Coordinates of C-alpha atoms in Angstrom, one line a residue:
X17 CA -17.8 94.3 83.4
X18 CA -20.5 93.4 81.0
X19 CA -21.1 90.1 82.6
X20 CA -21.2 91.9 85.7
X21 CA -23.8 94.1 84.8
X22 CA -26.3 91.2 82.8
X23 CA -25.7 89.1 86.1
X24 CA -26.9 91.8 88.4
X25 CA -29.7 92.9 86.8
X26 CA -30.2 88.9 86.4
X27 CA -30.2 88.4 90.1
X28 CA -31.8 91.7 91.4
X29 CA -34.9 92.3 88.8
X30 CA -34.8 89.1 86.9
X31 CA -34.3 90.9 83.7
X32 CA -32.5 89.8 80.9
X33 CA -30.7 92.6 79.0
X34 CA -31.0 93.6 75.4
X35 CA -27.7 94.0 73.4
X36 CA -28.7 97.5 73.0
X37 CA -29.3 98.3 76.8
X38 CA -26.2 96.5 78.0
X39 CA -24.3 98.8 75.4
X40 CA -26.2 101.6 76.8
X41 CA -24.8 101.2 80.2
X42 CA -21.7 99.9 79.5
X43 CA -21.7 103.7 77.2
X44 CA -22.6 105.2 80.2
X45 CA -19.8 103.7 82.4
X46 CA -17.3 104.7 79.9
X47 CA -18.6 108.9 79.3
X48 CA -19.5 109.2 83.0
X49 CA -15.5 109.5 83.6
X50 CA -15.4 112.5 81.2
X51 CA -18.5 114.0 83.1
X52 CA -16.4 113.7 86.3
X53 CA -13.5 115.3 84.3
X54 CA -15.1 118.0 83.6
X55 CA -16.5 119.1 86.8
X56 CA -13.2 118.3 88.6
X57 CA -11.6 120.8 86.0
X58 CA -14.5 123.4 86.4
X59 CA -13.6 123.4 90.4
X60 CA -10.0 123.2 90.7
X61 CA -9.1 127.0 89.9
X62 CA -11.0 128.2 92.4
X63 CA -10.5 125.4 94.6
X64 CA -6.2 125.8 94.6
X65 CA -7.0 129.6 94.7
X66 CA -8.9 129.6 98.2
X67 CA -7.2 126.2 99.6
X68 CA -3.5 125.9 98.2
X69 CA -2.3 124.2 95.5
X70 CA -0.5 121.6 98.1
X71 CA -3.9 121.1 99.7
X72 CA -5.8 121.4 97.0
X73 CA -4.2 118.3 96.1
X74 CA -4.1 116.2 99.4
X75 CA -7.9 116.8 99.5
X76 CA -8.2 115.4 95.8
X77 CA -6.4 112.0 96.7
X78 CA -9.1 110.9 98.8
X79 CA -11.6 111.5 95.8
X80 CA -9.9 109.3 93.9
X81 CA -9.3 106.6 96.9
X82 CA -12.7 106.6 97.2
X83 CA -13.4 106.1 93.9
X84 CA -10.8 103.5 93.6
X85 CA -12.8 101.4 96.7
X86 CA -16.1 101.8 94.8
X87 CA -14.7 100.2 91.7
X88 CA -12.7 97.4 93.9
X89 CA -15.6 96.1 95.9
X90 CA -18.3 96.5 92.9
X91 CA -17.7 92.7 91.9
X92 CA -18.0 91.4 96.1
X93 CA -21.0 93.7 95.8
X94 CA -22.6 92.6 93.0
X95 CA -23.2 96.4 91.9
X96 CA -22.1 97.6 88.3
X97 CA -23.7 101.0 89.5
X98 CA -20.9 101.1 92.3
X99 CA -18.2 101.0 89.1
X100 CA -20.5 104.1 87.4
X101 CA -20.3 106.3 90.9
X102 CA -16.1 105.0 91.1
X103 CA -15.6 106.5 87.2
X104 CA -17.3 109.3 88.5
X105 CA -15.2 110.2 91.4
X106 CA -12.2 109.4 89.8
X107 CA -13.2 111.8 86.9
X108 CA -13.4 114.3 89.3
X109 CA -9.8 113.5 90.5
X110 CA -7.9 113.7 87.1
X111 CA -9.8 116.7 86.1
X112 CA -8.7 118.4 88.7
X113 CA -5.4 117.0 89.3
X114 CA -4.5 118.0 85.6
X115 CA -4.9 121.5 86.8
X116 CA -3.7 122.0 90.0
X117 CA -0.6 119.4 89.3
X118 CA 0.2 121.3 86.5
X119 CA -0.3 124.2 88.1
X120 CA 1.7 123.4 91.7
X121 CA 4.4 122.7 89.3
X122 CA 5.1 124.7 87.0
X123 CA 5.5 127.3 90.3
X124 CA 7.7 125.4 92.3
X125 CA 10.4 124.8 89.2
X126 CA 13.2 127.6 88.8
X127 CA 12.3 129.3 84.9
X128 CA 15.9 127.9 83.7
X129 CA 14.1 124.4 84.2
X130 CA 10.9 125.2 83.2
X131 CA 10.7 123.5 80.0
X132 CA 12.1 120.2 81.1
X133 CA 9.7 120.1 84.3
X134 CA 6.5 121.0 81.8
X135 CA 7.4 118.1 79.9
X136 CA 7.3 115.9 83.0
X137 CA 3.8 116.2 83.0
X138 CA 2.8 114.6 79.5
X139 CA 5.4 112.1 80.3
X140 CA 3.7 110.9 83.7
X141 CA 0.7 111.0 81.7
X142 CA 1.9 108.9 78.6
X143 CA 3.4 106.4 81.5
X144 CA -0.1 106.1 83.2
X145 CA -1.8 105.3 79.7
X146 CA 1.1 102.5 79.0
X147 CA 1.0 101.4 82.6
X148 CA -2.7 100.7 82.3
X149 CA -2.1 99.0 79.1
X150 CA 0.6 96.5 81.2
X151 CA -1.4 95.6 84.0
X152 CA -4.4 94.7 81.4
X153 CA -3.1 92.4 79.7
X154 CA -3.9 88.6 80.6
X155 CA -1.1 87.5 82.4
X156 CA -1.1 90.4 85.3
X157 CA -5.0 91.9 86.2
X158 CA -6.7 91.6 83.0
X159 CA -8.4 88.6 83.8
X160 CA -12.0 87.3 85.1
X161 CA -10.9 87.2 88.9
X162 CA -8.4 90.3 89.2
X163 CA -10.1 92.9 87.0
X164 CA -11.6 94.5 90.1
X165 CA -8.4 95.1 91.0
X166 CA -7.2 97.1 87.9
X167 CA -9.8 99.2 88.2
X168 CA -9.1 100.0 92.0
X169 CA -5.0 100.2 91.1
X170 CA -5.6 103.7 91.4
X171 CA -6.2 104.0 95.2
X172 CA -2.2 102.7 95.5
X173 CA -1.0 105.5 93.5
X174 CA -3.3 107.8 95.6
X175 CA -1.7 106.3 98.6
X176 CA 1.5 106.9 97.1
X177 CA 0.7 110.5 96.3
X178 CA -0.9 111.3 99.8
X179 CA 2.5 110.1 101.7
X180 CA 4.5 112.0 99.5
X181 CA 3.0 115.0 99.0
X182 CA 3.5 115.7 103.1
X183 CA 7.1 116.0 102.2
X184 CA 6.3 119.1 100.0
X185 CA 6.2 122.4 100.6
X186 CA 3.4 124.8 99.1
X187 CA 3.8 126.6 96.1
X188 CA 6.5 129.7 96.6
X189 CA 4.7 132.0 94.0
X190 CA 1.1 131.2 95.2
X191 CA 2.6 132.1 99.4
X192 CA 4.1 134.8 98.0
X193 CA 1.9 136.6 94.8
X194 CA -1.8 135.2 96.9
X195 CA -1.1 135.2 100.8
X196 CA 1.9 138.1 100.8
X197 CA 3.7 136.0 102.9
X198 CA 7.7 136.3 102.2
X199 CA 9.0 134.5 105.2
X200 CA 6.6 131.3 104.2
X201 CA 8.2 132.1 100.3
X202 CA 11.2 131.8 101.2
X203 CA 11.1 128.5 103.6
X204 CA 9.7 127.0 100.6
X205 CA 12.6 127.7 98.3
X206 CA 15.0 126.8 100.5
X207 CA 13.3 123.3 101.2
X208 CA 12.9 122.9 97.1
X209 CA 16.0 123.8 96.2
X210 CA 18.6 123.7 99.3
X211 CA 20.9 126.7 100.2
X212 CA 21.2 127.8 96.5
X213 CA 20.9 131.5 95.5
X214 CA 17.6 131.9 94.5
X215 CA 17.7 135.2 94.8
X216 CA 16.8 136.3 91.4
X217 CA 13.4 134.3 91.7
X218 CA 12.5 136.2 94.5
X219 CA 13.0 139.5 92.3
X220 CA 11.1 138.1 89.5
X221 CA 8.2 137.2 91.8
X222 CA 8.3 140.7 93.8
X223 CA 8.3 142.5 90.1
X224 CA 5.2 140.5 89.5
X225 CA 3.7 141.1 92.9
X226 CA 4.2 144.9 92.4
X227 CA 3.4 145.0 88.8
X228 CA 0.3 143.6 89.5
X229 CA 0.0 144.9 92.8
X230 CA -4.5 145.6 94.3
X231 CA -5.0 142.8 91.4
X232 CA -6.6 139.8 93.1
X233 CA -7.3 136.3 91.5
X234 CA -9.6 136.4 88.4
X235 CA -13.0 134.5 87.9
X236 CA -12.9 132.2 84.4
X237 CA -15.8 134.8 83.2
X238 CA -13.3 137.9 84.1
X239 CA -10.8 136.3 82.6
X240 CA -12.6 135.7 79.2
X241 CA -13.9 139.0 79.5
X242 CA -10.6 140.7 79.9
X243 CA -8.7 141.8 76.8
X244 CA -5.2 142.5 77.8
X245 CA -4.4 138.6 77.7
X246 CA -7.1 137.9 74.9
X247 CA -4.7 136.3 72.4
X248 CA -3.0 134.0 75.3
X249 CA -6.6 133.0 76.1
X250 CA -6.8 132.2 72.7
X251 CA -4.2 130.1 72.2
X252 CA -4.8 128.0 75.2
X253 CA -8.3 127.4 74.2
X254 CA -6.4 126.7 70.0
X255 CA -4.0 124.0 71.9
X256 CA -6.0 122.1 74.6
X257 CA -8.9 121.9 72.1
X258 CA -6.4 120.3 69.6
X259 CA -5.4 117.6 72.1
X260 CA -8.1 115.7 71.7
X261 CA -8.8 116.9 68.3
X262 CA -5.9 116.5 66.0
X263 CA -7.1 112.7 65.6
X264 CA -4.9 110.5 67.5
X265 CA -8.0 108.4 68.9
X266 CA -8.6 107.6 65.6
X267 CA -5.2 106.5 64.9
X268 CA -5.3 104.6 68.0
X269 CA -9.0 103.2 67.1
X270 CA -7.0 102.1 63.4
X271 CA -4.2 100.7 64.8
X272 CA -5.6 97.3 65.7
X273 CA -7.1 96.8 62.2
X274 CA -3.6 97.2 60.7
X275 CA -1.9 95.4 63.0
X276 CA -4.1 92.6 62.1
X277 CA -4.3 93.1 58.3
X278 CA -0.1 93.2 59.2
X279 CA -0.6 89.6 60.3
X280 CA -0.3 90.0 64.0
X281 CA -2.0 87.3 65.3
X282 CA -5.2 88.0 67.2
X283 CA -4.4 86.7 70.5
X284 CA -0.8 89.2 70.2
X285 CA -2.7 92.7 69.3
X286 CA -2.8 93.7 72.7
X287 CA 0.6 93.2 73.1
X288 CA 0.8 95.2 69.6
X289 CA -1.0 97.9 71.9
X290 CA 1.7 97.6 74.5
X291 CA 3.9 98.7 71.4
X292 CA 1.9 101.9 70.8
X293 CA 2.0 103.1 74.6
X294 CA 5.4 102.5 75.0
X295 CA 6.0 104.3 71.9
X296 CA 4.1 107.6 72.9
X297 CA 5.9 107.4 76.2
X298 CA 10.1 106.9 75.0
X299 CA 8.6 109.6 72.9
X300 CA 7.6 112.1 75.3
X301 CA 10.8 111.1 77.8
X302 CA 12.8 112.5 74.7
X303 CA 11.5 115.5 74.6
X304 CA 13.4 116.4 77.7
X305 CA 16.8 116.3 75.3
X306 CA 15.2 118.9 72.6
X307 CA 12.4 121.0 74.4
X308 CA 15.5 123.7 75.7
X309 CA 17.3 123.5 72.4
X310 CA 14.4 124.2 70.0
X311 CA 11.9 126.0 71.9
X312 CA 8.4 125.3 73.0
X313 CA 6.8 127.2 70.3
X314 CA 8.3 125.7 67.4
X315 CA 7.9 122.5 68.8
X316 CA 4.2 122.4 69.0
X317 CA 4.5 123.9 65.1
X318 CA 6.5 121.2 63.6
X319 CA 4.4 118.5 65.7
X320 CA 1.0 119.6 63.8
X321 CA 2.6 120.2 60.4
X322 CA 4.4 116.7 61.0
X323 CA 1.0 115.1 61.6
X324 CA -0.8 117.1 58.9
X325 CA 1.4 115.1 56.3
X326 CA 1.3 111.9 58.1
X327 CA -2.4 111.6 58.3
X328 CA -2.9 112.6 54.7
X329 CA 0.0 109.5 54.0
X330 CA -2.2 107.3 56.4
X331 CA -5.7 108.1 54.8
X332 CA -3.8 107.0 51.2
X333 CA -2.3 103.9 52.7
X334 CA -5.6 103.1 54.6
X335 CA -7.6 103.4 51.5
X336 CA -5.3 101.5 48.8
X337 CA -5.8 97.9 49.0
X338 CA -2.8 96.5 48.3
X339 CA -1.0 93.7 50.0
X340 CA 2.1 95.6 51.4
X341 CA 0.3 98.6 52.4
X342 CA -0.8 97.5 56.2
X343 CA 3.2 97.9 56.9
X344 CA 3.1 101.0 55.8
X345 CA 0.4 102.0 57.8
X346 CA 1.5 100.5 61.1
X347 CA 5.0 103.0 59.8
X348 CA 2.9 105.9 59.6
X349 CA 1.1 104.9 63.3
X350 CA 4.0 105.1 64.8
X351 CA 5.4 107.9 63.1
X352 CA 1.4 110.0 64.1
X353 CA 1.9 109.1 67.8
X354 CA 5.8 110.5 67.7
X355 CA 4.5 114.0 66.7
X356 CA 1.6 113.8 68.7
X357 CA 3.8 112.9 72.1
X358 CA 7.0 115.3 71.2
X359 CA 4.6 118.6 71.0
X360 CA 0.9 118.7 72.2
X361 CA 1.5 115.8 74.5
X362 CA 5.0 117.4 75.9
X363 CA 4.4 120.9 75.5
X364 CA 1.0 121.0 76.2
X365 CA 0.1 120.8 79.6
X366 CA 2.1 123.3 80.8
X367 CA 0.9 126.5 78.7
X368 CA -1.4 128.1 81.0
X369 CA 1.3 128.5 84.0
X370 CA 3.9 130.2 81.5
X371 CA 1.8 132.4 79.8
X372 CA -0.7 133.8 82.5
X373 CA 0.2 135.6 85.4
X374 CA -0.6 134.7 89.0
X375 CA -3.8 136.5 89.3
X376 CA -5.0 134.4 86.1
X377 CA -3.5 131.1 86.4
X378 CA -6.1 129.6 88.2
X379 CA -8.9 130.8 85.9
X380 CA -6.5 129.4 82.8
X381 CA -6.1 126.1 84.0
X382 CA -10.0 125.8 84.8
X383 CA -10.6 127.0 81.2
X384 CA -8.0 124.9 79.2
X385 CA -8.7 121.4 81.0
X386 CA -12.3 122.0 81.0
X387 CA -11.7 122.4 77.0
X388 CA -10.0 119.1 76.9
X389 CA -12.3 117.2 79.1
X390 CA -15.1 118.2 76.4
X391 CA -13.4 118.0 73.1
X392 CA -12.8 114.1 74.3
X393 CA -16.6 113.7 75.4
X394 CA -16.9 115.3 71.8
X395 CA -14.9 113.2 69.9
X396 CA -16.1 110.1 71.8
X397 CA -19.4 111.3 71.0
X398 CA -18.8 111.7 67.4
X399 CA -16.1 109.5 65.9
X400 CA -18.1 106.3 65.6
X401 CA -20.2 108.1 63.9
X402 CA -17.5 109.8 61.8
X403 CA -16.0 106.1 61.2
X404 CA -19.3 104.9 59.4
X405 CA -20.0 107.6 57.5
X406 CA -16.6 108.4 56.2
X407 CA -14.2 105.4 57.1
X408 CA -10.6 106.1 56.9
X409 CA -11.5 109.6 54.9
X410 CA -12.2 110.9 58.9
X411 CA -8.7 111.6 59.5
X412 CA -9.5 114.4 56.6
X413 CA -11.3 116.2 59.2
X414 CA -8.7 115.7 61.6
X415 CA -6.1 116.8 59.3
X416 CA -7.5 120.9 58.9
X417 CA -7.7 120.9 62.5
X418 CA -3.8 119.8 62.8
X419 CA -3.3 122.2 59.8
X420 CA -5.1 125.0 60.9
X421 CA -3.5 124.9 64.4
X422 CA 0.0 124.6 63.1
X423 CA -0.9 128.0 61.3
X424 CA -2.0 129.8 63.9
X425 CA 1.2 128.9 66.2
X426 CA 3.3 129.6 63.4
X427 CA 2.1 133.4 62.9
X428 CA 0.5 134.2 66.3
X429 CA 2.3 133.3 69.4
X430 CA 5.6 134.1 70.3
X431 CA 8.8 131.7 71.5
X432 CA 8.1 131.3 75.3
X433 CA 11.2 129.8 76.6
X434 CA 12.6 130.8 79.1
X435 CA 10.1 133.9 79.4
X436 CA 7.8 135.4 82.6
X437 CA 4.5 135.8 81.5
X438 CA 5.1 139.5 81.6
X439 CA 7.7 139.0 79.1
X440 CA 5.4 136.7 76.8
X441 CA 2.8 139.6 77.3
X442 CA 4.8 142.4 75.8
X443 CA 5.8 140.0 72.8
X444 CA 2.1 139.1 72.2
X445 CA 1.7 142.6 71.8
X446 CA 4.9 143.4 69.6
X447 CA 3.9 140.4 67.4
X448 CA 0.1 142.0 66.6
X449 CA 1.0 145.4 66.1
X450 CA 0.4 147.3 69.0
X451 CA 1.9 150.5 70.1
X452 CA 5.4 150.4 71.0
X453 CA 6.0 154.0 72.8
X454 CA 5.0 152.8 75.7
X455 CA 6.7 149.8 78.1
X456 CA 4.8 147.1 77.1
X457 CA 5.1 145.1 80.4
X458 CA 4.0 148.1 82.3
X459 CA 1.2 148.9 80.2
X460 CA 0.6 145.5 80.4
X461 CA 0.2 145.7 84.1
X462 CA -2.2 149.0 84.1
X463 CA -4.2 147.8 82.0
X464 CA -5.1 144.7 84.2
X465 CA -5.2 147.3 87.3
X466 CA -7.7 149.4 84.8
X467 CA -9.6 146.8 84.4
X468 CA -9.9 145.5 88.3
X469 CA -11.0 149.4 89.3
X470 CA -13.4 149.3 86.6
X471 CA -15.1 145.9 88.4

């Protein structure tokens, strides 16, 4: 991509790049897809509120085909910008893919399966990062001819995604809670889940639908400003933040360093890499054997207090110079990515859609991937700088952010398995102390009703 951009500027200006303006733009390239991000995951609330989540979606594939074209025909072009505009577009996609998938979901999925299905989503993630790491490598499309075609990959899975997707109903909840239509509901269940009694999810969604009946869908600034559901805000806002902050990219950044002081031969690191990817991802898959068992909640807990020890272990083994202390490091990698992927990459994802009602999801997925698209612009913003400065010591900082997080799961939210967000509502509010003479999912619903009549 670099010789791309020194040969177009070459051909069209006759200019010869500096090594600090070709890193400029090749900066550029790279933060431009977090941009997109962003904006894609400031849009798609109110974009699956007024559209559909099924629809919301169809209409986000062709954003990402598009993109995917751009990037595949910027080498026959001779245009790096053409790459820049293809990052962009396909920012847009994931940002708000990440939302409305999660989203679409998490509301088509009976509760008794819940857990399982959330999981689904940071293991099709972890399977995209490893699948990208695959077709890198040298002997498939990470080469000087076919690169333009790894970048452009995208547009098949966007195919595949647009076929399939026509198969799908829209989401039950959304026809049901949003357009009030039943009949539609129920067509929809009966397509997802065959001739099953679903019964009971109808009830569930009816108590919902009359609970928080004249309550239409809720604006991201309404939602912030709106304290019946402050301390869920809060912990989605605690958790997505932590993503990108509980230092993985910097174990991921450190990993080919040890590797090599290992004695992995430089031409086999990326296959080292491979290792990594396909470690986060068995990882994740795995969760779908423990998530039901232990809980969501104490999941997430044990994930950040088992990354808070193994990141102190890391900085020691990174900072002693000693000749067997790379395989212990490469030990600890390993063992940092197996936390990371059984709780905030497994659990995750799917927080906003169990602990918000209908009226709010939208608003909560907006807010929590619009938080994780810019803790990553800020850590890719600050780590090298971090590096420098501090070396391996930066996973210090990392460390009170794990630690800190795993506190505040551990005395502030509630088990949420197997729970409506009603339920998880009236255990937020047994858990900090308020008053208990009163139902606390009905007061849970007049307040939000309060609050609408006072808009």
């Amino acid at each position: 991509i670099k010789e791309l951009v020194k040969q177009t500027c070459v051909q069209r200006y006759g200019l010869s790049l500096e090594p600090w303006q070709l890193s400029l733009i090749w900066s550029f390239t790279v933060s431009i897809f977090c941009v997109g991000g962003l904006l894609g995951s400031l849009a798609a609330g109110s974009l699956a509120s007024k559209f559909g989540r099924k629809r919301c979606l169809l209409l986000n594939t062709f954003v990402a085909i598009l993109g995917s074209v751009l990037m595949l025909l910027s080498k026959t072009a001779m245009s790096f910008e053409m790459i820049m505009a293809g990052r962009f577009f396909f920012g847009i996609n994931s940002g708000a893919s990440l939302a409305v998938y999660s989203m679409y979901v998490m509301e088509i999925t009976p509760r008794k399966l819940k857990g399982i299905v959330g999981v689904s989503i940071g293991s099709f993630l972890s399977l995209g990062k490893f699948s990208g790491q695959l077709l890198g490598i040298s002997e498939l499309l990470g080469t000087e001819k076919l690169w333009p075609w790894l970048l452009g990959f995208i547009g098949f899975t966007g195919l595949f995604q647009l076929i399939t997707l026509f198969f799908l109903p829209e989401s039950p909840s959304y026809l049901l809670l949003d357009r009030g239509d039943q009949r539609a509901c129920e067509k929809a269940l009966k397509q997802l889940w065959g001739n099953k009694d679903y019964s009971r999810e109808i009830e569930e969604m009816l108590e919902e639908k009359a609970a928080l009946q004249s309550v239409r869908s809720y604006s991201v600034l309404e939602l912030i400003q709106n304290k019946t559901v402050r301390w869920q805000l809060i912990t989605i806002a605690v958790t997505f933040t932590s993503v990108q902050l509980c230092g993985i990219n910097a174990v991921y950044f450190y990993s080919f360093d040890v590797f090599r002081a290992a004695g992995i031969p430089e031409q086999k690191l990326r296959y080292a890499a491979l290792g990594t990817g396909l470690c986060e991802f068995s990882t994740v898959v795995s969760c779908f054997m423990i998530i039901n068992r232990t809980g969501k909640t104490v999941l997430l807990f044990r994930s950040y207090a088992g990354m808070s020890v193994t990141l102190v272990f890391l900085t020691i083994t990174l900072y002693l110079r000693v000749s067997w202390m790379p395989y212990c490091s490469m030990a600890l990698i390993f063992l940092c990515i197996v936390f990371f992927a059984i709780g905030p990459v497994g659990v995750t994802p799917s927080l906003p859609g169990e602990l918000f009602a209908q009226p709010f999801s939208s608003a909560a997925y907006t807010i929590s991937c619009s938080l994780n698209w810019l803790s990553l612009f800020v850590v890719g913003m600050v780590f090298p700088i971090l590096v420098e400065k501090l070396d391996c010591f930066c996973f210090l900082i990392f460390l009170f952010f794990c630690f800190i997080v795993g506190l505040y799961l551990k005395f502030n939210v509630p088990e949420i398995k197997n729970k409506t967000p009603l339920e998880i509502a009236a255990e937020f509010d047994k858990m900090h102390c308020k008053p208990k003479r009163e139902d606390v999912t009905e007061k849970y619903a007049n307040r939000i009703i309060s609050y609408e009549t006072k808009l």
